PDB file of C-alpha atoms in Angstrom:
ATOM      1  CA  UNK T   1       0.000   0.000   0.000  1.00  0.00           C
ATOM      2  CA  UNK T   2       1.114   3.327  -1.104  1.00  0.00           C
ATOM      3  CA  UNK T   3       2.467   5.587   1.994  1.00  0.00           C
ATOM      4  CA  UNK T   4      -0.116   7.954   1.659  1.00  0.00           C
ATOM      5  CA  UNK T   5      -3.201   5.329   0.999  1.00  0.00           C
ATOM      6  CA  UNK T   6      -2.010   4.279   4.776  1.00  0.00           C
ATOM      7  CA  UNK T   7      -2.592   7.373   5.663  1.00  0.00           C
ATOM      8  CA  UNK T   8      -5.802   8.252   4.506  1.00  0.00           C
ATOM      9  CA  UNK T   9      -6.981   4.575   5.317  1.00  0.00           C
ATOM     10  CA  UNK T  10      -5.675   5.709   8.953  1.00  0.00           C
ATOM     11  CA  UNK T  11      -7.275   8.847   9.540  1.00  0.00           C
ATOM     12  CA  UNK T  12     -10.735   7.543   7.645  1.00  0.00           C
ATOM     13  CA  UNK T  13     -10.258   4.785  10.609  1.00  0.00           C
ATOM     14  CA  UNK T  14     -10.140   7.243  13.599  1.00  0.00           C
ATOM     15  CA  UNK T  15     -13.746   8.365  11.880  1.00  0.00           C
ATOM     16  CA  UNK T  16     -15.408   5.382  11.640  1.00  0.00           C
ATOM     17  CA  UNK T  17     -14.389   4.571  14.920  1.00  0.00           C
ATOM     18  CA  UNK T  18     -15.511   7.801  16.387  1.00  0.00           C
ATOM     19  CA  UNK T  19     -12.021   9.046  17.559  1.00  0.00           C
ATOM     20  CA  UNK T  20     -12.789  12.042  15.243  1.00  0.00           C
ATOM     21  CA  UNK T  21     -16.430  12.706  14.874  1.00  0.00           C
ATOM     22  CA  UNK T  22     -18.349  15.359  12.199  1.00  0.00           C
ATOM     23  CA  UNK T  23     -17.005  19.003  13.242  1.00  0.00           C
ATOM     24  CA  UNK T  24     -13.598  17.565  15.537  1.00  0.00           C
ATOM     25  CA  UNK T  25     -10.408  19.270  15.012  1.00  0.00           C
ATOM     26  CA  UNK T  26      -7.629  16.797  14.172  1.00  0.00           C
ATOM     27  CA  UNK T  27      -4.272  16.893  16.329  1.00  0.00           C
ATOM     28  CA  UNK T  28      -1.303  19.138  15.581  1.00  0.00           C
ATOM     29  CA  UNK T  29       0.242  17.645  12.031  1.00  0.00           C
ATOM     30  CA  UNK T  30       3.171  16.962  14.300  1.00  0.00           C
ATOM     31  CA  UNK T  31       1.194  14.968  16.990  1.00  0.00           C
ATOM     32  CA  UNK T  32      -1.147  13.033  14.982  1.00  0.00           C
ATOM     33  CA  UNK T  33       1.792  11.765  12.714  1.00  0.00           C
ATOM     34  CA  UNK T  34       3.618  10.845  15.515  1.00  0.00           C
ATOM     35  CA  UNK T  35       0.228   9.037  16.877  1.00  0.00           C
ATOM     36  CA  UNK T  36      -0.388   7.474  13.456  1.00  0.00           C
ATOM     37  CA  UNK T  37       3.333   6.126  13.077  1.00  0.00           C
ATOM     38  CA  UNK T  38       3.651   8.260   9.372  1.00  0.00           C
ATOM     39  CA  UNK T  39       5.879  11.057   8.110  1.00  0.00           C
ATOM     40  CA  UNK T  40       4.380  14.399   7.806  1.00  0.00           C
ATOM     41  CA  UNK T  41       4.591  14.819   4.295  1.00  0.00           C
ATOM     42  CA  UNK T  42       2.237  11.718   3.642  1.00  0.00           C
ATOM     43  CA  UNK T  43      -0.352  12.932   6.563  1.00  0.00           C
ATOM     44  CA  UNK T  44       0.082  16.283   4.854  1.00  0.00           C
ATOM     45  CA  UNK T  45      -0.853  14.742   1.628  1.00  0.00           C
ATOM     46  CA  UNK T  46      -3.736  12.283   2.824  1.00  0.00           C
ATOM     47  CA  UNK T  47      -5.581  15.467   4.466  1.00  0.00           C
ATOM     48  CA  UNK T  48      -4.796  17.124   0.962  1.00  0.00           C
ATOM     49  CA  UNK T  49      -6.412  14.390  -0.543  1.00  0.00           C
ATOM     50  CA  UNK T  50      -9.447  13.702   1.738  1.00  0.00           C
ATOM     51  CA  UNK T  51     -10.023  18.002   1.546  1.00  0.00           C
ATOM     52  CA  UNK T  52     -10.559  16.984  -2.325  1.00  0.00           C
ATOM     53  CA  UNK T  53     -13.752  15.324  -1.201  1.00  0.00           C
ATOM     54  CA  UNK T  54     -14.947  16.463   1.464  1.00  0.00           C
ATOM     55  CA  UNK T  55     -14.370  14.601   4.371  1.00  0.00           C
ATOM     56  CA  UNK T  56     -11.634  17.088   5.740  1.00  0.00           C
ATOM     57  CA  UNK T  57     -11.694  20.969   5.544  1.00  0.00           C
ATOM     58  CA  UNK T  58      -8.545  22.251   5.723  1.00  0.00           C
ATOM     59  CA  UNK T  59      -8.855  26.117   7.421  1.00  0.00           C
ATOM     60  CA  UNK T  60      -6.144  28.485   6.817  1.00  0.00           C
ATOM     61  CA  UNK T  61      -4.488  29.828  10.052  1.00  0.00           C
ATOM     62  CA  UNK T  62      -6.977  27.648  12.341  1.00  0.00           C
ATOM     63  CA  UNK T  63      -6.774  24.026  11.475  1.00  0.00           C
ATOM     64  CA  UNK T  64      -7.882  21.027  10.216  1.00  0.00           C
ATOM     65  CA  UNK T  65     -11.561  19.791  10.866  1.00  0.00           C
ATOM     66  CA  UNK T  66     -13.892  16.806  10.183  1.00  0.00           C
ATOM     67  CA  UNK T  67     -16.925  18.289   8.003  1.00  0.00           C
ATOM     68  CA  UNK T  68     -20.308  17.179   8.963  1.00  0.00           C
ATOM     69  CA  UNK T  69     -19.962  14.588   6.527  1.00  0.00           C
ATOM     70  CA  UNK T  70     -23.498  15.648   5.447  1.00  0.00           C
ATOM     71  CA  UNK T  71     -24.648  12.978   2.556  1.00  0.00           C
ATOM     72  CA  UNK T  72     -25.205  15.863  -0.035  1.00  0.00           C
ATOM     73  CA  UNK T  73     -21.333  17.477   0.558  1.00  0.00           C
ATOM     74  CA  UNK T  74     -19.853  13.867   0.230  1.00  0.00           C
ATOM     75  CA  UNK T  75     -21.692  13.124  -3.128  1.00  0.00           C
ATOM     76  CA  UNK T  76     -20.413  16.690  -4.477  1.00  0.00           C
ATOM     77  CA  UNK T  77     -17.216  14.583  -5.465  1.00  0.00           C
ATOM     78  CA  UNK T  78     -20.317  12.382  -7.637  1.00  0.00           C
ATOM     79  CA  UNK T  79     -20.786  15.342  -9.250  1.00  0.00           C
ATOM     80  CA  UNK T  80     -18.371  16.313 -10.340  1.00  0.00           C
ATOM     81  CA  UNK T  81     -16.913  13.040 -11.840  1.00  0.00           C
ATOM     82  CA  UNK T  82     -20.104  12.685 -13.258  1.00  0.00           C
ATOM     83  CA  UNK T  83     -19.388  15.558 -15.664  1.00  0.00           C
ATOM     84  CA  UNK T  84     -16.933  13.668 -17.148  1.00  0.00           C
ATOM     85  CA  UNK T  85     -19.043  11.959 -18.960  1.00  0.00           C
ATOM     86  CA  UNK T  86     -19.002  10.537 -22.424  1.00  0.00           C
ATOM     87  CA  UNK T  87     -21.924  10.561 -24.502  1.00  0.00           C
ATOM     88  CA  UNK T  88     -22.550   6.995 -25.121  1.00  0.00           C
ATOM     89  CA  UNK T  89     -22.893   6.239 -21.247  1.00  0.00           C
ATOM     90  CA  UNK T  90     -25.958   8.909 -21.201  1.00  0.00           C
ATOM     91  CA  UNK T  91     -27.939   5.743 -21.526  1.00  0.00           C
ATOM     92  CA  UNK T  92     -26.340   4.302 -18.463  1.00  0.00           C
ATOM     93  CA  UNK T  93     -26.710   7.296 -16.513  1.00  0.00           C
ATOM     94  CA  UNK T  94     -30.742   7.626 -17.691  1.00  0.00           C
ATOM     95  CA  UNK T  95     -30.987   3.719 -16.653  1.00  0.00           C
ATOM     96  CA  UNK T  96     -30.006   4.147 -12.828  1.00  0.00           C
ATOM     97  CA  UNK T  97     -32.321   7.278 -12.860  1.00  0.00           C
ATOM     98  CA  UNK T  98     -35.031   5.062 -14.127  1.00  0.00           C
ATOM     99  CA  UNK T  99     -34.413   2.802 -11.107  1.00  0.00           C
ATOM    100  CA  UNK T 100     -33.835   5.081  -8.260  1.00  0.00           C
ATOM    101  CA  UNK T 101     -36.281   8.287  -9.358  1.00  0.00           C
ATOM    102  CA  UNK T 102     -39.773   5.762  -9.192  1.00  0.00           C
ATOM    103  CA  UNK T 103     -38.523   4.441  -5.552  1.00  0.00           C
ATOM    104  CA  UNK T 104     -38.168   8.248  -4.705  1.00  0.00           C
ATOM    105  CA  UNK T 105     -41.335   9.296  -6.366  1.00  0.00           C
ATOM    106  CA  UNK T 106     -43.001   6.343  -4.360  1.00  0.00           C
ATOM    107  CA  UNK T 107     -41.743   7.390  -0.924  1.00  0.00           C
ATOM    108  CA  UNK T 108     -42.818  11.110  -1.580  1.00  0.00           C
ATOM    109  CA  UNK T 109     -45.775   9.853  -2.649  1.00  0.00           C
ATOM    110  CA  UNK T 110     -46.818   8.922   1.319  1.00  0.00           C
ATOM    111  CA  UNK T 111     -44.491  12.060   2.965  1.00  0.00           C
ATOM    112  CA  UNK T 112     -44.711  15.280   0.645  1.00  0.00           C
ATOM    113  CA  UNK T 113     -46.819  18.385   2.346  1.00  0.00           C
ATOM    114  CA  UNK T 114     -49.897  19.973   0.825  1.00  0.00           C
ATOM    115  CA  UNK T 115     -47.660  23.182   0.840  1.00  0.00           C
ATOM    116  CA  UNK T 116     -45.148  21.071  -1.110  1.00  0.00           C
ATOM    117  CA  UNK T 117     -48.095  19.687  -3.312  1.00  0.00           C
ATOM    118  CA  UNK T 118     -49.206  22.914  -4.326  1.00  0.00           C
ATOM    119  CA  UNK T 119     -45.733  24.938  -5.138  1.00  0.00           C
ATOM    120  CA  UNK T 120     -45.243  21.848  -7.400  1.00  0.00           C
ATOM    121  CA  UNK T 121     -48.655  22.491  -9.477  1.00  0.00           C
ATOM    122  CA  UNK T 122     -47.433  26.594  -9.267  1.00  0.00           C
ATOM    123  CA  UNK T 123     -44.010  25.148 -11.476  1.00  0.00           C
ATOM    124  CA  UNK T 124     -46.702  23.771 -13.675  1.00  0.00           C
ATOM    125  CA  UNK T 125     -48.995  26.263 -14.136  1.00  0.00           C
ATOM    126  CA  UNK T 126     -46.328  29.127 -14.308  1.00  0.00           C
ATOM    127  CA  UNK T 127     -44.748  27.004 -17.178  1.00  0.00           C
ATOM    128  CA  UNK T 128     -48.217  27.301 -19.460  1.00  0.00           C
ATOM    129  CA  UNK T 129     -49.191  25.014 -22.273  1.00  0.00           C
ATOM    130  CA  UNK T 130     -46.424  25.893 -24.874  1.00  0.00           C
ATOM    131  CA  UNK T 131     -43.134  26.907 -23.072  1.00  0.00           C
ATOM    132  CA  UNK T 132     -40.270  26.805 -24.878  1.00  0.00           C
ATOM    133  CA  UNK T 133     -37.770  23.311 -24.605  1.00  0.00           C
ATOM    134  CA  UNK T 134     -35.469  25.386 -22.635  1.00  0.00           C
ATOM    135  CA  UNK T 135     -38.196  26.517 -19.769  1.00  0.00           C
ATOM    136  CA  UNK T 136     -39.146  23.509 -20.052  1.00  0.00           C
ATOM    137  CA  UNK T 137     -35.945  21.335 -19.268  1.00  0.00           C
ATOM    138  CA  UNK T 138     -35.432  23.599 -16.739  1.00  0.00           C
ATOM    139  CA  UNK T 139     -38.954  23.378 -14.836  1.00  0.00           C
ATOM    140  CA  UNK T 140     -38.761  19.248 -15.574  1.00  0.00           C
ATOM    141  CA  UNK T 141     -35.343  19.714 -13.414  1.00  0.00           C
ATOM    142  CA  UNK T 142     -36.936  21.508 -10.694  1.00  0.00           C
ATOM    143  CA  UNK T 143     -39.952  19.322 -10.629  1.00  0.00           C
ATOM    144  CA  UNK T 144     -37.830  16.208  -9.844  1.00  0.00           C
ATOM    145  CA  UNK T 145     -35.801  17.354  -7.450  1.00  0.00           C
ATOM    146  CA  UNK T 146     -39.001  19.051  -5.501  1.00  0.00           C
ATOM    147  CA  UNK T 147     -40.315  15.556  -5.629  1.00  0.00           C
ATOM    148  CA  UNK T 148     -36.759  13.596  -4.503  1.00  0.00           C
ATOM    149  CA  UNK T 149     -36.250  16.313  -1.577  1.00  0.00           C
ATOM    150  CA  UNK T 150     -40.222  15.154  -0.446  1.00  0.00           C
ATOM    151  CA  UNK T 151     -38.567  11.958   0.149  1.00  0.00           C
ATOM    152  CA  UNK T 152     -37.278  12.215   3.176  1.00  0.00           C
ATOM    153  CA  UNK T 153     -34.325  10.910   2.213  1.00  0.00           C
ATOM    154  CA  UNK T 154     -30.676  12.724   1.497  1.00  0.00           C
ATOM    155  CA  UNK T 155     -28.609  10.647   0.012  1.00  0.00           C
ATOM    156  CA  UNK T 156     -30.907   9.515  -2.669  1.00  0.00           C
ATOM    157  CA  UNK T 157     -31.779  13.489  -3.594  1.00  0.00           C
ATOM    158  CA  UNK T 158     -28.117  13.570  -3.187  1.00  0.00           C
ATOM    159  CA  UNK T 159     -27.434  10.803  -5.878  1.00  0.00           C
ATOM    160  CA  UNK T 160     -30.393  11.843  -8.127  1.00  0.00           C
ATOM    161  CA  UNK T 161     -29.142  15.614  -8.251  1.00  0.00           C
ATOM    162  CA  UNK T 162     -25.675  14.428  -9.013  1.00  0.00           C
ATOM    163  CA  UNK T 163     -26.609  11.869 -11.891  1.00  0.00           C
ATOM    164  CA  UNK T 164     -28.959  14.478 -13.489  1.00  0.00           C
ATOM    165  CA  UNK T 165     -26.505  16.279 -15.630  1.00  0.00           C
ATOM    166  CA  UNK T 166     -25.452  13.866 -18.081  1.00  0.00           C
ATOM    167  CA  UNK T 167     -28.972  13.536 -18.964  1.00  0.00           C
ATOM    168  CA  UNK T 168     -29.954  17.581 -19.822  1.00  0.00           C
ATOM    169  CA  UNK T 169     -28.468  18.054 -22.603  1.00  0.00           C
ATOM    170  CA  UNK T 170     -30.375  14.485 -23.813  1.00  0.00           C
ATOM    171  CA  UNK T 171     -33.942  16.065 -22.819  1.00  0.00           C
ATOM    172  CA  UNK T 172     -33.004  19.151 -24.776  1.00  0.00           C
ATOM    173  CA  UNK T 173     -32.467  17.418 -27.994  1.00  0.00           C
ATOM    174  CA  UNK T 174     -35.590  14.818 -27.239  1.00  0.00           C
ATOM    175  CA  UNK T 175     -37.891  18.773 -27.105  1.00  0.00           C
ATOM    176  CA  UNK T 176     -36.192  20.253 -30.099  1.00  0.00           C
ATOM    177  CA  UNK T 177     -36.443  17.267 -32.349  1.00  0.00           C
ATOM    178  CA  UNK T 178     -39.692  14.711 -31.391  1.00  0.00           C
ATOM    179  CA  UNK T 179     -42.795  16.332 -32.226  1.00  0.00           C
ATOM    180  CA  UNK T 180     -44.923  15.822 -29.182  1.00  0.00           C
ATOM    181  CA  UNK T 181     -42.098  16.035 -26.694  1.00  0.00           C
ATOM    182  CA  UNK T 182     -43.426  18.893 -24.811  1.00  0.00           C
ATOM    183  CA  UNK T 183     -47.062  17.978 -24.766  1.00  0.00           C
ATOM    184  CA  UNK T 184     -46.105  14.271 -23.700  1.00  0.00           C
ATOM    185  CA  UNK T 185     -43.778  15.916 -21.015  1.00  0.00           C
ATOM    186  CA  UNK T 186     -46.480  18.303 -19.020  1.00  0.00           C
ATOM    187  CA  UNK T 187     -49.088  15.401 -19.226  1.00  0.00           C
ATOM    188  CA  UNK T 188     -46.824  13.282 -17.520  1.00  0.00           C
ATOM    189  CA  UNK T 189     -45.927  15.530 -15.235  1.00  0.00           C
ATOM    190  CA  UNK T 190     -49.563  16.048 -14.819  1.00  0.00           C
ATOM    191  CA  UNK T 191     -50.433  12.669 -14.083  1.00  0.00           C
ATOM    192  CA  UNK T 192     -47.140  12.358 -11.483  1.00  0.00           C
ATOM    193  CA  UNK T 193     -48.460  14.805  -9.703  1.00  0.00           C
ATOM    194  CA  UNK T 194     -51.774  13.676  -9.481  1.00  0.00           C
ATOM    195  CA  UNK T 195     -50.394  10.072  -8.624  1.00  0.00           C
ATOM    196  CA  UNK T 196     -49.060  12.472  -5.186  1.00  0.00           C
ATOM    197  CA  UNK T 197     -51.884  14.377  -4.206  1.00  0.00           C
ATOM    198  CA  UNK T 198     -54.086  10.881  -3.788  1.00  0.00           C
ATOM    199  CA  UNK T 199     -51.093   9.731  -2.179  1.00  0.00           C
ATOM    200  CA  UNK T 200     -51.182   6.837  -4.050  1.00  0.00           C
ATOM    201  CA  UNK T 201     -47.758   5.561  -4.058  1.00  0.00           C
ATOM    202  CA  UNK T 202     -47.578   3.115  -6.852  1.00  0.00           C
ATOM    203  CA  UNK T 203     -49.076   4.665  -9.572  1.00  0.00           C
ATOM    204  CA  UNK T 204     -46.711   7.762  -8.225  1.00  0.00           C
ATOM    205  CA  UNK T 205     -43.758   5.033  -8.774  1.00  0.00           C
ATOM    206  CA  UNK T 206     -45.564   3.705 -12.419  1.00  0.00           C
ATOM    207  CA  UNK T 207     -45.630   7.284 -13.963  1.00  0.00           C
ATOM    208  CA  UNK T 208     -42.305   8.392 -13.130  1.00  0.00           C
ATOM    209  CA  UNK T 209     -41.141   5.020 -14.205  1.00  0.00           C
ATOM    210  CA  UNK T 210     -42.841   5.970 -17.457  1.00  0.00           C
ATOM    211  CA  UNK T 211     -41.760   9.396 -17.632  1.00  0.00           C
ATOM    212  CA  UNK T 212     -37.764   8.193 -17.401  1.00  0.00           C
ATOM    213  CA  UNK T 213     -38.573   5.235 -19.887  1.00  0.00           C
ATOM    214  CA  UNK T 214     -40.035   7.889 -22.633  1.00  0.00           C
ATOM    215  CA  UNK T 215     -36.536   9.514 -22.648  1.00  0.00           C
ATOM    216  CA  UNK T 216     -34.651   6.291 -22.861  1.00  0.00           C
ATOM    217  CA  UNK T 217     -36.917   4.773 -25.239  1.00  0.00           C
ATOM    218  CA  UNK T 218     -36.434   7.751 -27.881  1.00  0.00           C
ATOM    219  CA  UNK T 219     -33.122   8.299 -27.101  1.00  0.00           C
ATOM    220  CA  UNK T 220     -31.894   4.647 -27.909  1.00  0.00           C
ATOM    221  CA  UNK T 221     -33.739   5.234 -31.191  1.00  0.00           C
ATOM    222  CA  UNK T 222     -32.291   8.275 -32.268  1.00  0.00           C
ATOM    223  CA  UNK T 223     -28.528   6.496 -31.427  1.00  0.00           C
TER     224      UNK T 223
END
């Protein structure tokens, strides 16, 4: 094992064990290398390195701290390998949406507010009957991750936010080239949100299922 893979494996060990827990400041460099039996320059470099994503945060002039470890600053790193990307993994990328955005839907389905319910039919109404594909992709973003957030549960808004990306740019091209695009789009997003006011929490899980699917289906056409 590389010097400074110990290291990182080391201090990731002293937080799954609870010696350093969300919001601790880690010892003196000097002391916790000494502690950790490694050289400074590789516990320099692992802190560098677990900074990167988020599990340290390095503070100029005061320290070195544990973050809060919060699911949605840990899946930043998703991100923002995510946007490296090719384009013939889009359909990879809209096949674990199809999977995890019903299960969402589905658990929002029994959780989401009537407050939540209505700002949701606002996007909708707001958006009209012939916005353009661009309002469109945009309000189709916003709708989701309304929906995912209802959830109740981080780390799969996390995930879903993070893996939605790759898949714009494909929903932009579906509006500006398939004739009823935009009409199928709002009716779907009709019937989702119908699917949540009656609480009804497979048909919630059916139409977004369906919703996903239309994408993927045309897409793997048009490739």
């Amino acid at each position: 094992m590389a010097v400074t893979d110990e290291a990182i494996e080391k201090i990731k060990g002293m937080i799954v064990s609870g010696a350093l827990r969300p919001g601790d400041r880690l010892p003196k460099e000097s002391e916790l290398a000494a502690d950790l039996g490694l050289s400074r320059n590789s516990l320099r470099e692992a802190v560098r390195a677990l900074s990167l994503i988020r599990i340290l945060d390095v503070r100029q002039g005061d320290g070195t701290y544990v973050t809060s470890l919060d699911p949605q600053l840990l899946l930043e790193a998703l991100s923002f390998v995510v946007d490296f990307h090719r384009d013939d993994t889009v359909l990879e990328f809209l096949a674990v949406r199809r999977i995890l955005e019903p299960a969402a839907t589905a658990m929002a389905a029994l959780k989401i507010s009537e407050q939540q319910l209505d700002a949701l039919a606002s996007q909708l109404d707001k958006l009209g009957t012939e916005p353009s594909v661009e309002e469109l992709v945009a309000c189709d973003l916003e709708f989701h991750k309304g929906i995912v957030q209802s959830s109740g549960n981080s780390v799969l808004c996390s995930l879903l936010d993070g893996l939605s990306g790759p898949t714009t740019r494909a929903r932009i091209w579906r509006g500006l080239t398939q004739e009823d695009a935009v009409s199928r789009t709002l009716h779907e997003h009709r019937a989702i949100l119908a699917a949540l006011r009656d609480r009804d929490a497979d048909a919630a899980r059916s139409w977004a299922t369906v919703h996903i699917a239309s994408v993927e289906q045309w897409l793997r056409s048009t490739l």
